[in-house]
Amino acid sequence: RQMCIRDSRLNGERAHCDAMSITHAYDVAIIVPVYNDDAALAGLFEQLDLLYSVKETCRRMCRVALLVVDGAANPATAELVGAEARYLNSEPGRGNQIAVGIDAVDAAWVWILHADTRPSVEAFEHLLGLVLGGQAGWGRFDVRMEKLGLVAWLMNWRSRLTRICTGDQAMFFATGLLSEVGGFPAQPLMEDIELSKRLKRSSGVFMAPSLAVRASPRRWRQRGVLRTIGHMWWMRLRYFLGASPGALYAAYYGRPP
């Protein structure tokens, strides 16, 4: 059976038709896990449009796939995605959703973007440079948040020191490294922590460029900065002490995965 992946946003009106398996079909796959995030996703599409237009020459040198993996199976999200990207369904939980996206596309690199993340032109250019450079590595970008500069600075400092990345920092990695560390952690929560722990054992070079991606400060404002920091560290402590990702997901979101 032939599978046609229509990536009109990234490659004009060209469709990539392939057999069920391809070797190096894409240089980089941008994977966006969503759960009823339509407004944020629409904004991300607009930002990606800007990046593609600014870096058109560099972008044409890379084969790029864009996949949206929906944990809510929301028809409205599927309609929004339309021909903008490849739309997939998955069990809820970002780790589960990202794993489905990785399994669905053959790409040399993966870049994980949350729907409310806004990557800068410089970050996009840097990523394409890594892809074209052929070096196997992994890492993240610096996060920026409106009116929460100190919080963002502490997140970036901690990550650079420990080599533990968070999803808000737009993680990227060469997919060949996954075979060295047992694959991508398909778990509903703490997938960014677990992936970082695994990739630290790989042969890949850790990269933490001081280039910005902008994250939404919404949860920080809703819950309060100190309460959010305390809650996040409590969840991490429970994870390091052996709590299951499923139990943490239920505690964090108030619903089972």
GROMACS .gro file of C-alpha atoms in nm:
model
  257
    1ARG     CA    1   0.000   0.000   0.000
    2GLN     CA    2   0.127   0.347  -0.086
    3MET     CA    3   0.135   0.617   0.179
    4CYS     CA    4   0.122   0.978   0.060
    5ILE     CA    5   0.232   1.246   0.303
    6ARG     CA    6   0.112   1.588   0.194
    7ASP     CA    7   0.335   1.857   0.342
    8SER     CA    8   0.215   2.154   0.139
    9ARG     CA    9   0.325   2.405   0.405
   10LEU     CA   10   0.682   2.282   0.390
   11ASN     CA   11   0.738   2.170   0.034
   12GLY     CA   12   0.509   2.369  -0.192
   13GLU     CA   13   0.239   2.148  -0.340
   14ARG     CA   14   0.465   1.846  -0.372
   15ALA     CA   15   0.346   1.523  -0.214
   16HIS     CA   16   0.590   1.261  -0.092
   17CYS     CA   17   0.463   0.914  -0.184
   18ASP     CA   18   0.645   0.621  -0.038
   19ALA     CA   19   0.620   0.255   0.038
   20MET     CA   20   0.553   0.155   0.397
   21SER     CA   21   0.915   0.212   0.491
   22ILE     CA   22   1.168   0.462   0.358
   23THR     CA   23   1.529   0.523   0.442
   24HIS     CA   24   1.599   0.885   0.533
   25ALA     CA   25   1.285   1.023   0.379
   26TYR     CA   26   1.329   1.351   0.569
   27ASP     CA   27   1.618   1.541   0.719
   28VAL     CA   28   1.414   1.671   1.011
   29ALA     CA   29   1.068   1.600   1.146
   30ILE     CA   30   0.893   1.867   1.352
   31ILE     CA   31   0.658   1.686   1.592
   32VAL     CA   32   0.387   1.880   1.774
   33PRO     CA   33   0.191   1.692   2.045
   34VAL     CA   34  -0.148   1.855   2.113
   35TYR     CA   35  -0.450   1.808   2.338
   36ASN     CA   36  -0.730   2.054   2.261
   37ASP     CA   37  -0.474   2.324   2.176
   38ASP     CA   38  -0.634   2.464   1.863
   39ALA     CA   39  -0.578   2.834   1.932
   40ALA     CA   40  -0.213   2.780   2.022
   41LEU     CA   41  -0.162   2.548   1.725
   42ALA     CA   42  -0.299   2.807   1.483
   43GLY     CA   43  -0.045   3.054   1.622
   44LEU     CA   44   0.236   2.803   1.578
   45PHE     CA   45   0.140   2.750   1.214
   46GLU     CA   46   0.163   3.126   1.161
   47GLN     CA   47   0.506   3.136   1.325
   48LEU     CA   48   0.632   2.849   1.114
   49ASP     CA   49   0.508   3.029   0.802
   50LEU     CA   50   0.724   3.325   0.902
   51LEU     CA   51   1.029   3.105   0.961
   52TYR     CA   52   0.993   2.932   0.626
   53SER     CA   53   0.958   3.259   0.438
   54VAL     CA   54   1.259   3.418   0.611
   55LYS     CA   55   1.482   3.113   0.570
   56GLU     CA   56   1.350   2.995   0.235
   57THR     CA   57   1.691   2.918   0.082
   58CYS     CA   58   1.814   2.722   0.382
   59ARG     CA   59   1.478   2.550   0.422
   60ARG     CA   60   1.485   2.428   0.062
   61MET     CA   61   1.811   2.246   0.134
   62CYS     CA   62   1.637   2.029   0.396
   63ARG     CA   63   1.353   1.784   0.360
   64VAL     CA   64   1.121   1.878   0.645
   65ALA     CA   65   0.812   1.698   0.773
   66LEU     CA   66   0.555   1.850   1.007
   67LEU     CA   67   0.344   1.613   1.216
   68VAL     CA   68   0.068   1.702   1.464
   69VAL     CA   69  -0.013   1.418   1.705
   70ASP     CA   70  -0.348   1.463   1.878
   71GLY     CA   71  -0.407   1.300   2.215
   72ALA     CA   72  -0.771   1.412   2.223
   73ALA     CA   73  -0.878   1.285   1.879
   74ASN     CA   74  -1.056   1.617   1.834
   75PRO     CA   75  -1.228   1.657   1.494
   76ALA     CA   76  -1.184   2.034   1.518
   77THR     CA   77  -0.807   1.988   1.551
   78ALA     CA   78  -0.802   1.753   1.254
   79GLU     CA   79  -0.991   2.015   1.050
   80LEU     CA   80  -0.753   2.289   1.162
   81VAL     CA   81  -0.449   2.086   1.059
   82GLY     CA   82  -0.597   2.002   0.720
   83ALA     CA   83  -0.318   2.011   0.464
   84GLU     CA   84  -0.093   2.211   0.696
   85ALA     CA   85   0.072   1.897   0.834
   86ARG     CA   86   0.028   1.526   0.877
   87TYR     CA   87  -0.236   1.457   1.141
   88LEU     CA   88  -0.211   1.154   1.370
   89ASN     CA   89  -0.407   1.024   1.670
   90SER     CA   90  -0.253   0.882   1.985
   91GLU     CA   91  -0.324   0.797   2.345
   92PRO     CA   92  -0.295   1.115   2.555
   93GLY     CA   93   0.036   1.201   2.715
   94ARG     CA   94   0.311   1.389   2.536
   95GLY     CA   95   0.561   1.104   2.552
   96ASN     CA   96   0.309   0.866   2.397
   97GLN     CA   97   0.220   1.119   2.130
   98ILE     CA   98   0.580   1.203   2.041
   99ALA     CA   99   0.665   0.833   2.017
  100VAL     CA  100   0.377   0.784   1.771
  101GLY     CA  101   0.512   1.072   1.562
  102ILE     CA  102   0.866   0.932   1.562
  103ASP     CA  103   0.740   0.590   1.455
  104ALA     CA  104   0.533   0.743   1.175
  105VAL     CA  105   0.814   0.922   0.990
  106ASP     CA  106   1.169   0.838   0.890
  107ALA     CA  107   1.379   1.143   0.968
  108ALA     CA  108   1.743   1.196   1.058
  109TRP     CA  109   1.652   1.453   1.325
  110VAL     CA  110   1.346   1.528   1.536
  111TRP     CA  111   1.248   1.869   1.674
  112ILE     CA  112   0.974   1.868   1.937
  113LEU     CA  113   0.761   2.181   1.957
  114HIS     CA  114   0.472   2.237   2.194
  115ALA     CA  115   0.173   2.410   2.038
  116ASP     CA  116   0.232   2.721   2.250
  117THR     CA  117   0.605   2.741   2.169
  118ARG     CA  118   0.724   3.008   1.928
  119PRO     CA  119   1.072   2.936   1.788
  120SER     CA  120   1.284   3.225   1.671
  121VAL     CA  121   1.434   3.260   1.325
  122GLU     CA  122   1.780   3.215   1.478
  123ALA     CA  123   1.681   2.889   1.648
  124PHE     CA  124   1.532   2.755   1.325
  125GLU     CA  125   1.843   2.851   1.130
  126HIS     CA  126   2.066   2.687   1.393
  127LEU     CA  127   1.869   2.362   1.379
  128LEU     CA  128   1.889   2.344   1.001
  129GLY     CA  129   2.262   2.406   1.028
  130LEU     CA  130   2.297   2.108   1.262
  131VAL     CA  131   2.096   1.891   1.027
  132LEU     CA  132   2.306   1.988   0.727
  133GLY     CA  133   2.630   1.958   0.925
  134GLY     CA  134   2.591   1.585   0.979
  135GLN     CA  135   2.693   1.584   1.347
  136ALA     CA  136   2.495   1.348   1.572
  137GLY     CA  137   2.383   1.536   1.880
  138TRP     CA  138   2.095   1.641   2.098
  139GLY     CA  139   1.989   1.934   2.309
  140ARG     CA  140   1.755   2.226   2.346
  141PHE     CA  141   1.724   2.601   2.307
  142ASP     CA  142   1.697   2.870   2.572
  143VAL     CA  143   1.341   2.941   2.676
  144ARG     CA  144   1.202   3.293   2.707
  145MET     CA  145   0.878   3.385   2.886
  146GLU     CA  146   0.712   3.723   2.897
  147LYS     CA  147   0.758   3.896   3.236
  148LEU     CA  148   0.918   3.580   3.379
  149GLY     CA  149   1.277   3.647   3.283
  150LEU     CA  150   1.426   3.521   3.610
  151VAL     CA  151   1.229   3.196   3.596
  152ALA     CA  152   1.341   3.137   3.237
  153TRP     CA  153   1.702   3.219   3.322
  154LEU     CA  154   1.699   2.968   3.608
  155MET     CA  155   1.546   2.701   3.384
  156ASN     CA  156   1.815   2.755   3.121
  157TRP     CA  157   2.098   2.765   3.376
  158ARG     CA  158   1.982   2.445   3.544
  159SER     CA  159   1.942   2.269   3.211
  160ARG     CA  160   2.285   2.374   3.089
  161LEU     CA  161   2.440   2.254   3.416
  162THR     CA  162   2.259   1.919   3.444
  163ARG     CA  163   2.195   1.843   3.074
  164ILE     CA  164   1.831   1.777   3.162
  165CYS     CA  165   1.595   1.944   2.917
  166THR     CA  166   1.230   2.039   2.946
  167GLY     CA  167   0.967   2.030   2.676
  168ASP     CA  168   0.929   2.408   2.679
  169GLN     CA  169   1.289   2.435   2.554
  170ALA     CA  170   1.210   2.272   2.217
  171MET     CA  171   1.426   1.961   2.240
  172PHE     CA  172   1.598   1.825   1.930
  173PHE     CA  173   1.801   1.512   1.866
  174ALA     CA  174   1.948   1.293   1.595
  175THR     CA  175   1.723   0.989   1.575
  176GLY     CA  176   2.018   0.753   1.533
  177LEU     CA  177   2.098   0.812   1.901
  178LEU     CA  178   1.772   0.650   2.008
  179SER     CA  179   1.899   0.305   1.913
  180GLU     CA  180   2.184   0.350   2.162
  181VAL     CA  181   1.955   0.424   2.457
  182GLY     CA  182   1.656   0.193   2.418
  183GLY     CA  183   1.439   0.419   2.205
  184PHE     CA  184   1.214   0.710   2.289
  185PRO     CA  185   1.032   0.688   2.626
  186ALA     CA  186   0.666   0.641   2.532
  187GLN     CA  187   0.525   0.751   2.868
  188PRO     CA  188   0.249   0.999   2.951
  189LEU     CA  189   0.459   1.240   3.158
  190MET     CA  190   0.824   1.315   3.237
  191GLU     CA  191   0.926   1.204   2.889
  192ASP     CA  192   1.156   1.505   2.857
  193ILE     CA  193   1.337   1.416   3.179
  194GLU     CA  194   1.363   1.049   3.087
  195LEU     CA  195   1.483   1.123   2.734
  196SER     CA  196   1.751   1.357   2.866
  197LYS     CA  197   1.870   1.093   3.112
  198ARG     CA  198   1.894   0.839   2.831
  199LEU     CA  199   2.065   1.065   2.581
  200LYS     CA  200   2.328   1.160   2.839
  201ARG     CA  201   2.446   0.800   2.803
  202SER     CA  202   2.464   0.821   2.424
  203SER     CA  203   2.755   0.911   2.199
  204GLY     CA  204   2.580   1.232   2.093
  205VAL     CA  205   2.710   1.577   2.180
  206PHE     CA  206   2.487   1.783   2.411
  207MET     CA  207   2.405   2.127   2.273
  208ALA     CA  208   2.245   2.419   2.455
  209PRO     CA  209   2.268   2.718   2.220
  210SER     CA  210   2.178   3.055   2.367
  211LEU     CA  211   1.909   3.108   2.108
  212ALA     CA  212   1.554   3.171   2.209
  213VAL     CA  213   1.226   2.991   2.180
  214ARG     CA  214   0.933   3.168   2.341
  215ALA     CA  215   0.709   2.966   2.574
  216SER     CA  216   0.369   3.058   2.709
  217PRO     CA  217   0.367   3.189   3.068
  218ARG     CA  218  -0.002   3.090   3.106
  219ARG     CA  219   0.037   2.809   3.359
  220TRP     CA  220   0.278   3.016   3.566
  221ARG     CA  221   0.032   3.303   3.585
  222GLN     CA  222  -0.265   3.079   3.658
  223ARG     CA  223  -0.100   2.886   3.940
  224GLY     CA  224   0.149   3.144   4.062
  225VAL     CA  225   0.525   3.129   4.018
  226LEU     CA  226   0.623   2.984   4.355
  227ARG     CA  227   0.339   2.733   4.355
  228THR     CA  228   0.426   2.620   4.002
  229ILE     CA  229   0.796   2.579   4.084
  230GLY     CA  230   0.715   2.385   4.400
  231HIS     CA  231   0.467   2.161   4.220
  232MET     CA  232   0.707   2.087   3.935
  233TRP     CA  233   0.993   1.999   4.168
  234TRP     CA  234   0.762   1.781   4.379
  235MET     CA  235   0.658   1.591   4.064
  236ARG     CA  236   1.022   1.549   3.963
  237LEU     CA  237   1.118   1.426   4.307
  238ARG     CA  238   0.838   1.170   4.300
  239TYR     CA  239   0.955   1.055   3.958
  240PHE     CA  240   1.316   1.015   4.069
  241LEU     CA  241   1.190   0.822   4.374
  242GLY     CA  242   1.008   0.577   4.149
  243ALA     CA  243   0.654   0.708   4.097
  244SER     CA  244   0.506   0.588   3.770
  245PRO     CA  245   0.455   0.835   3.484
  246GLY     CA  246   0.088   0.733   3.473
  247ALA     CA  247   0.033   0.821   3.838
  248LEU     CA  248   0.212   1.153   3.792
  249TYR     CA  249   0.004   1.231   3.484
  250ALA     CA  250  -0.318   1.170   3.678
  251ALA     CA  251  -0.196   1.394   3.961
  252TYR     CA  252  -0.085   1.670   3.723
  253TYR     CA  253  -0.384   1.679   3.488
  254GLY     CA  254  -0.657   1.541   3.714
  255ARG     CA  255  -0.747   1.266   3.469
  256PRO     CA  256  -0.603   0.922   3.389
  257PRO     CA  257  -0.373   0.888   3.087
   0.00000   0.00000   0.00000
